Short mmCIF file of N, CA and C in Angstrom, two decimals:
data_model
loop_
_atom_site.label_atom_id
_atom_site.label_comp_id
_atom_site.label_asym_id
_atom_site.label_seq_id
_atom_site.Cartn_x
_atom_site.Cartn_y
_atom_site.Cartn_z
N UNK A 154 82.06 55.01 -31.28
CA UNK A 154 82.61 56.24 -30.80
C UNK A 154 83.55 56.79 -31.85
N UNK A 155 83.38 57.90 -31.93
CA UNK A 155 84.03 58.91 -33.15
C UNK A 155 85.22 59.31 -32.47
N UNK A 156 86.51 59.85 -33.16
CA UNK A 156 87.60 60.29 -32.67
C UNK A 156 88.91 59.97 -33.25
N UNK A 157 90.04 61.04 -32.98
CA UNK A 157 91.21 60.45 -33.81
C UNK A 157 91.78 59.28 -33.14
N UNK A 158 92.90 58.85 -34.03
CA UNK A 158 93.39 57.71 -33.82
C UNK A 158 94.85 58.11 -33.08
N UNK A 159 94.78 56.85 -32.19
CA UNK A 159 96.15 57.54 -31.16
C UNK A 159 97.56 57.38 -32.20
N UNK A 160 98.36 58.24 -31.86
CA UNK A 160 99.29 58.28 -32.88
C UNK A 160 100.17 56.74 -32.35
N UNK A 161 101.12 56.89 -32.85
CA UNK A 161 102.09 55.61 -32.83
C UNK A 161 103.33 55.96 -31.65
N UNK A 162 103.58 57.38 -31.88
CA UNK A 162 104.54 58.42 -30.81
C UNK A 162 104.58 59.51 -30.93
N UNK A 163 105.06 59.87 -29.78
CA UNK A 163 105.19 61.29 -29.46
C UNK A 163 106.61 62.03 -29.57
N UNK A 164 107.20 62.79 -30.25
CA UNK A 164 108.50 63.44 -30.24
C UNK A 164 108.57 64.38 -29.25
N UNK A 165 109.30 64.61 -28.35
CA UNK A 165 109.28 66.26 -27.52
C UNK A 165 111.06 66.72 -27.71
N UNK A 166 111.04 67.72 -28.10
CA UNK A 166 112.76 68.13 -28.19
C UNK A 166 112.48 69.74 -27.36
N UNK A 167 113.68 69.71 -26.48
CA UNK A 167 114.00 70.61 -25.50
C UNK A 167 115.29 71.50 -25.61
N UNK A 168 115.65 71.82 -25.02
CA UNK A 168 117.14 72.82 -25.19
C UNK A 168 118.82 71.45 -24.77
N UNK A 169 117.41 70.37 -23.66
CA UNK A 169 118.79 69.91 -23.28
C UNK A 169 118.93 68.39 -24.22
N UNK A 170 117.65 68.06 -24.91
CA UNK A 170 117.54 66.87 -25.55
C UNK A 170 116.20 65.85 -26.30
N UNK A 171 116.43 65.23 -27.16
CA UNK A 171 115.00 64.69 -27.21
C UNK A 171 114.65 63.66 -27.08
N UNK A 172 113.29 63.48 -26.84
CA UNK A 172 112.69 62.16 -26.44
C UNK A 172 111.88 62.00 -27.08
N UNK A 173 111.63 60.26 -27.44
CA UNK A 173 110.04 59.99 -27.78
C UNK A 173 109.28 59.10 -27.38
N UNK A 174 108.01 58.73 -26.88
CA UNK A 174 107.47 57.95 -26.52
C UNK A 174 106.36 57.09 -27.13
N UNK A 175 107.04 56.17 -26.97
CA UNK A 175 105.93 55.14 -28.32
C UNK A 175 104.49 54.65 -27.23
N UNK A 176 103.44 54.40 -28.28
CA UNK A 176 102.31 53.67 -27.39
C UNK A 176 102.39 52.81 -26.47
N UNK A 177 103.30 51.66 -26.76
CA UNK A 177 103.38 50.71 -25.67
C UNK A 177 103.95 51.00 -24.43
N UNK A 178 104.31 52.69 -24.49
CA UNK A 178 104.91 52.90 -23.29
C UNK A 178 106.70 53.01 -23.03
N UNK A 179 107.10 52.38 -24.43
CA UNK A 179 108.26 52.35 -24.39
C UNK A 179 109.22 53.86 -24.08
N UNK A 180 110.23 54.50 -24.32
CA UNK A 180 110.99 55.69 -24.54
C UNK A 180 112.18 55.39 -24.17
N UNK A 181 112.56 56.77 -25.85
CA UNK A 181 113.73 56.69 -26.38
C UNK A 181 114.43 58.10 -25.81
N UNK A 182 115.55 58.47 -25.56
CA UNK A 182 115.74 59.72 -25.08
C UNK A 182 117.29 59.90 -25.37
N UNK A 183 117.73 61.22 -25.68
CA UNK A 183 118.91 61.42 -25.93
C UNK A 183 119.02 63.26 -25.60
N UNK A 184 120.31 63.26 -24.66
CA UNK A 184 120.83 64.49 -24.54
C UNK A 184 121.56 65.24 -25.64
N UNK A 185 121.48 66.63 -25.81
CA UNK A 185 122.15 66.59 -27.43
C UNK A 185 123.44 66.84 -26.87
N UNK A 186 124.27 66.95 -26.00
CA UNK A 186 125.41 66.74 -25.59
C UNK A 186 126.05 65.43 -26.06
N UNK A 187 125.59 64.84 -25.73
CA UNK A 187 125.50 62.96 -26.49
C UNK A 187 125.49 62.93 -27.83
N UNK A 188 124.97 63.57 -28.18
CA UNK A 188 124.39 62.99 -29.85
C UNK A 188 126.02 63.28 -30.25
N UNK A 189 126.59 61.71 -30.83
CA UNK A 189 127.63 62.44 -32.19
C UNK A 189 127.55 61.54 -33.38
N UNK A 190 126.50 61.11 -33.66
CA UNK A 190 126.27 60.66 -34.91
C UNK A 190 124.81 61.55 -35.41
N UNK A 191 124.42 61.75 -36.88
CA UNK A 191 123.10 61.57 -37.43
C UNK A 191 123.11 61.23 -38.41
N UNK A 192 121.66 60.20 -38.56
CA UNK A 192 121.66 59.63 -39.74
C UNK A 192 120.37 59.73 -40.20
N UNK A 193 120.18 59.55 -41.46
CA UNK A 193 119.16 59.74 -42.19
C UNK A 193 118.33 58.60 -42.84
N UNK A 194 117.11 57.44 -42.77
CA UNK A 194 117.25 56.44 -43.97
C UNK A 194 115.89 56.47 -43.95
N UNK A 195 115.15 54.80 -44.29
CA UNK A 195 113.74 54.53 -44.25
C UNK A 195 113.41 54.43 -45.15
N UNK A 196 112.32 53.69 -45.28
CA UNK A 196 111.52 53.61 -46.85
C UNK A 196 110.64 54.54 -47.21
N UNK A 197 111.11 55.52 -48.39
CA UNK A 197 109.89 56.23 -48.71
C UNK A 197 109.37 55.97 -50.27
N UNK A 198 107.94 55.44 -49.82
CA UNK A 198 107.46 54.21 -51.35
C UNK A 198 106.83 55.53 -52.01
N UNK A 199 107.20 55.35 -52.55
CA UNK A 199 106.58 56.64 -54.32
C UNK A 199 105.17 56.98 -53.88
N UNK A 200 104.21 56.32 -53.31
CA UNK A 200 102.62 56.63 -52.49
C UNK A 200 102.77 57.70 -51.53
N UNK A 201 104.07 57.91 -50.65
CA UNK A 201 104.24 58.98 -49.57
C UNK A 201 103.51 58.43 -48.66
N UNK A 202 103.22 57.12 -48.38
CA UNK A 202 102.70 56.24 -47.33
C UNK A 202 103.80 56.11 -46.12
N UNK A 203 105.18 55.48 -46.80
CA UNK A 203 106.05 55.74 -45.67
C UNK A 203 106.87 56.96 -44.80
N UNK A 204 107.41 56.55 -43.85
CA UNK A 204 108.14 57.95 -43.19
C UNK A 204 109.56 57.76 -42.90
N UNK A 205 110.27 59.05 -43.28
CA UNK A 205 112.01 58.86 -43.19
C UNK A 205 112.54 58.86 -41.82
N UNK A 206 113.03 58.45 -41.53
CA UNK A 206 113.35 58.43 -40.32
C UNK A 206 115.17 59.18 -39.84
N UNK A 207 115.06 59.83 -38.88
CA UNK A 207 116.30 61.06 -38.70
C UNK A 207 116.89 60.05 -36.96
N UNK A 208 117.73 59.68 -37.32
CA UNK A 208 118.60 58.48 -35.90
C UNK A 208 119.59 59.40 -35.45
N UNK A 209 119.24 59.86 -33.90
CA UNK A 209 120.34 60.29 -33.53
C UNK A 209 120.95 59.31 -32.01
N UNK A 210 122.39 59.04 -32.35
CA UNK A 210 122.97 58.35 -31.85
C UNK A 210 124.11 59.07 -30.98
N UNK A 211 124.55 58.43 -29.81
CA UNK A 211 125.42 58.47 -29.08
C UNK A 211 126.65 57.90 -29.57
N UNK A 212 127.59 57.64 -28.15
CA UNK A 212 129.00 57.23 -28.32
C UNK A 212 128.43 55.80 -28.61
N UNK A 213 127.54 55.27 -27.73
CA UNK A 213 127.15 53.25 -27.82
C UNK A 213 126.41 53.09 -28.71
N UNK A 214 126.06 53.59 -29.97
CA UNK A 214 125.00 53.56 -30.60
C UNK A 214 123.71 53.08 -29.80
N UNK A 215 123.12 54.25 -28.79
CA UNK A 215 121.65 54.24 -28.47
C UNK A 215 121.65 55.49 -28.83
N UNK A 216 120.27 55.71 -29.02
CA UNK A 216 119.80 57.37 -29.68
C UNK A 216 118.02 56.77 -29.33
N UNK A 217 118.12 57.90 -30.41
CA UNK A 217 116.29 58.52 -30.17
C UNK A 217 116.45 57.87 -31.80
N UNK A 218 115.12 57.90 -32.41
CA UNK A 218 114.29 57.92 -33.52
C UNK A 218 113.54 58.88 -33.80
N UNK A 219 113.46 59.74 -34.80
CA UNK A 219 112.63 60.66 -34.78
C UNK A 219 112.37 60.34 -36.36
N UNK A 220 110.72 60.24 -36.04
CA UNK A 220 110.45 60.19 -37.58
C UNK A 220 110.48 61.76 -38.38
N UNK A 221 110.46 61.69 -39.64
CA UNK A 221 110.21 62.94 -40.00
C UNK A 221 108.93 63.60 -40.24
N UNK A 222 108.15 62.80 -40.05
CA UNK A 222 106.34 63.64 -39.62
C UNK A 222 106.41 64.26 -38.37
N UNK A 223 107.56 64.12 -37.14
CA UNK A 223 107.95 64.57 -35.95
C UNK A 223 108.56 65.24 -36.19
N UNK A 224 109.55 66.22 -36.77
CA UNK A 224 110.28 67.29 -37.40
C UNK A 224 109.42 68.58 -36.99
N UNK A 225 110.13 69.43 -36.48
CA UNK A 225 109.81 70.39 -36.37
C UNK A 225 110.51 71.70 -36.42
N UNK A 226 110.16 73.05 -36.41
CA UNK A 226 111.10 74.12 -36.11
C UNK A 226 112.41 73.90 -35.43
N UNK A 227 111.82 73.62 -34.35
CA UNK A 227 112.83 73.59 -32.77
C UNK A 227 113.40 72.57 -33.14
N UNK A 228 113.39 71.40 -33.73
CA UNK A 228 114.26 70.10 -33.88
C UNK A 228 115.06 70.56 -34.47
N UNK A 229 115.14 71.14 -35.84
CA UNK A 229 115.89 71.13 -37.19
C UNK A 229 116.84 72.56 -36.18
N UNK A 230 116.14 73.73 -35.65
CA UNK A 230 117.15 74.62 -35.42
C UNK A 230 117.96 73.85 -34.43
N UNK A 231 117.85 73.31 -33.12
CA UNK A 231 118.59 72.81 -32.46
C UNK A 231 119.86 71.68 -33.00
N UNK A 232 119.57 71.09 -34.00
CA UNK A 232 120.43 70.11 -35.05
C UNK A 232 121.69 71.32 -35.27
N UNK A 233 121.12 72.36 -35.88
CA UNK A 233 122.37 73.47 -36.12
C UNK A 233 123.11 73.92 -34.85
N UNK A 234 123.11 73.35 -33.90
CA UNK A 234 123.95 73.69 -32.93
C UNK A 234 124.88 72.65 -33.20
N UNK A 235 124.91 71.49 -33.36
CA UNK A 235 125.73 70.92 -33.47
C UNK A 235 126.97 71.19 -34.32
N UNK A 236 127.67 70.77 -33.69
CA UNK A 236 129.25 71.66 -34.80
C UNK A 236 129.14 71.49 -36.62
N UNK A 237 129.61 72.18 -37.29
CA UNK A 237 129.76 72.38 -38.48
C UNK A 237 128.12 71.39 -39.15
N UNK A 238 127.00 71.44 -38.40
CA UNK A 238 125.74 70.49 -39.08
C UNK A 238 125.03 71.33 -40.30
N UNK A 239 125.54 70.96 -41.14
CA UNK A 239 124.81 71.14 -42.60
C UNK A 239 122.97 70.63 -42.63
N UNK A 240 122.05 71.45 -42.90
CA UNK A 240 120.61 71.18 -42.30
C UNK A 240 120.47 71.39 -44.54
N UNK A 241 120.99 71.44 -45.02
CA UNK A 241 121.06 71.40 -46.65
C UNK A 241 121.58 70.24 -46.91
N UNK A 242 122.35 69.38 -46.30
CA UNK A 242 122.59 67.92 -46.47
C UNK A 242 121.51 67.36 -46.02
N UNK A 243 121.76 67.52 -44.38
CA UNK A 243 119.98 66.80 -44.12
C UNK A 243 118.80 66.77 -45.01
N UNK A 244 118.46 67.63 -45.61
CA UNK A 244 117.39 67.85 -46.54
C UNK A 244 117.56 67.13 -47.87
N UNK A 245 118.63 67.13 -48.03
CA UNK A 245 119.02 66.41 -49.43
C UNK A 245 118.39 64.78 -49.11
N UNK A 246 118.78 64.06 -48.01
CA UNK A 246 118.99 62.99 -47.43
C UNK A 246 117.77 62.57 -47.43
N UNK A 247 117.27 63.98 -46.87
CA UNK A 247 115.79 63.39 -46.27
C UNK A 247 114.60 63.29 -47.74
N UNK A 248 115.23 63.97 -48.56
CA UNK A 248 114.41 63.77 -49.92
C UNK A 248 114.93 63.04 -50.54
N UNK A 249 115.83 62.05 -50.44
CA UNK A 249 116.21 61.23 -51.20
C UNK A 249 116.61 59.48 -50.46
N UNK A 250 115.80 59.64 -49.25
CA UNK A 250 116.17 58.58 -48.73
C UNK A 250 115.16 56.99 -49.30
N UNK A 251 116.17 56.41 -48.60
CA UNK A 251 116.13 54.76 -49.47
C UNK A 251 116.20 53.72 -47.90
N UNK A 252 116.09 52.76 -48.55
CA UNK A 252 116.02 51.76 -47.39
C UNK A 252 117.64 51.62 -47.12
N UNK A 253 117.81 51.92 -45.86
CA UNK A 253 119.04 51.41 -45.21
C UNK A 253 119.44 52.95 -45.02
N UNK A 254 120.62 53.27 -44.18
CA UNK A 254 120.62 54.38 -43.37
C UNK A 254 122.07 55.55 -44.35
N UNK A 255 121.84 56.47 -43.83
CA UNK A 255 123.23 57.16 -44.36
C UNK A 255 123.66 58.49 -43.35
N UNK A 256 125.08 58.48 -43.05
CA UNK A 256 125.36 59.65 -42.10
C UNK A 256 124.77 61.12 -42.79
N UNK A 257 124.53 62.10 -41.85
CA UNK A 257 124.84 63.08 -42.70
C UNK A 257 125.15 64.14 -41.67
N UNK A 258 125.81 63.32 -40.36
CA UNK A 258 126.75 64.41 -39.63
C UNK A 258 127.14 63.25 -38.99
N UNK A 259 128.47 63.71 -38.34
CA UNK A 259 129.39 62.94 -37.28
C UNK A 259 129.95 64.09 -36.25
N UNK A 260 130.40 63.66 -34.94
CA UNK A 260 131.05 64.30 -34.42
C UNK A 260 132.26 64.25 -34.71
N UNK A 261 133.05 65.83 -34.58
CA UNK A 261 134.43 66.38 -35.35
C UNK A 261 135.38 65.05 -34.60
N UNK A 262 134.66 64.90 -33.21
CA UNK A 262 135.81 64.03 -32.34
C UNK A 262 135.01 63.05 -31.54
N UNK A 263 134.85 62.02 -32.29
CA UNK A 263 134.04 60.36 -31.40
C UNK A 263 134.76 59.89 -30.75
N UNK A 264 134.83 59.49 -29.42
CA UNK A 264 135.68 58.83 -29.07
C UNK A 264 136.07 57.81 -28.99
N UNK A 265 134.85 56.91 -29.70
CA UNK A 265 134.90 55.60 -30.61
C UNK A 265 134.36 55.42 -31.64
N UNK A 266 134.75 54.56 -32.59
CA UNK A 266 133.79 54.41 -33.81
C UNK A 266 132.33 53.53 -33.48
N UNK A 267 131.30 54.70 -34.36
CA UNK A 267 130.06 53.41 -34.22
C UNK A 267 129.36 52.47 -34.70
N UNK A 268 129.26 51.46 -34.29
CA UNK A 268 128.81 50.64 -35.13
C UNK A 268 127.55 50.67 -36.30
N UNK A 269 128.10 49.85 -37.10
CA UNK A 269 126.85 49.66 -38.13
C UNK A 269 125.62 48.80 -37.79
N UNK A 270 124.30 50.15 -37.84
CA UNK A 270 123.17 49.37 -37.08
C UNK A 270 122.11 49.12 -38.16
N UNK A 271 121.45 47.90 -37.97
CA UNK A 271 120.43 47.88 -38.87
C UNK A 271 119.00 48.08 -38.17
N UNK A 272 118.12 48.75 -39.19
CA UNK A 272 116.67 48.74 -38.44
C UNK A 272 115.99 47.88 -39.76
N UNK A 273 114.65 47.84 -39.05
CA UNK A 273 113.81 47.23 -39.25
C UNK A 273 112.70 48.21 -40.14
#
């Protein structure tokens, strides 16, 4: 049987937040009221085989994952709501990312610091 291949996940971003849902059923979801971290990292191997990945995090460090093959209009404009969010840093980040993660917004006022997370 002929046909595409099921993707790995699904991104959906809304006015009030985004979600994504991986194959196994899993999901990740975040209100952008919530979001006061973003970060940028991932491996991108010189082939353009890999994908960067854009982490947006809460006060507990849980967030969403959004790869950047999931990027879209509505994602990137909604990011600019966030207070003072530079989408010309993001871009910098996102073309220059490396393994291991890097901010490239915070909220003006966290009400805790967040921890340092590692992915996989």
């Amino acid at each position: 049987m002929h046909g595409n291949a099921v993707p790995d996940s699904y991104v959906y971003v809304t006015e009030e937040g985004v979600t994504r849902h991986y194959s196994d059923g899993s999901v990740e979801a975040l209100a952008w009221e919530d979001v006061v971290e973003v970060r940028v990292g991932g491996q991108a191997p010189a082939d353009g085989a890999g994908d960067v990945l854009i982490v947006l995090l809460d006060r507990d460090g849980e967030g969403c994952v959004v790869p950047r093959s999931a990027t879209d209009a509505s994602f990137l404009a909604r990011l600019r709501y966030l207070p003072d969010f530079d989408l010309d840093r993001l871009s910098t980040a996102v073309e220059s990312a490396r393994d291991g993660f890097v901010v490239v917004w915070r909220s003006p006022d966290p009400p805790t610091p967040l921890p340092d997370l590692e992915y996989d």
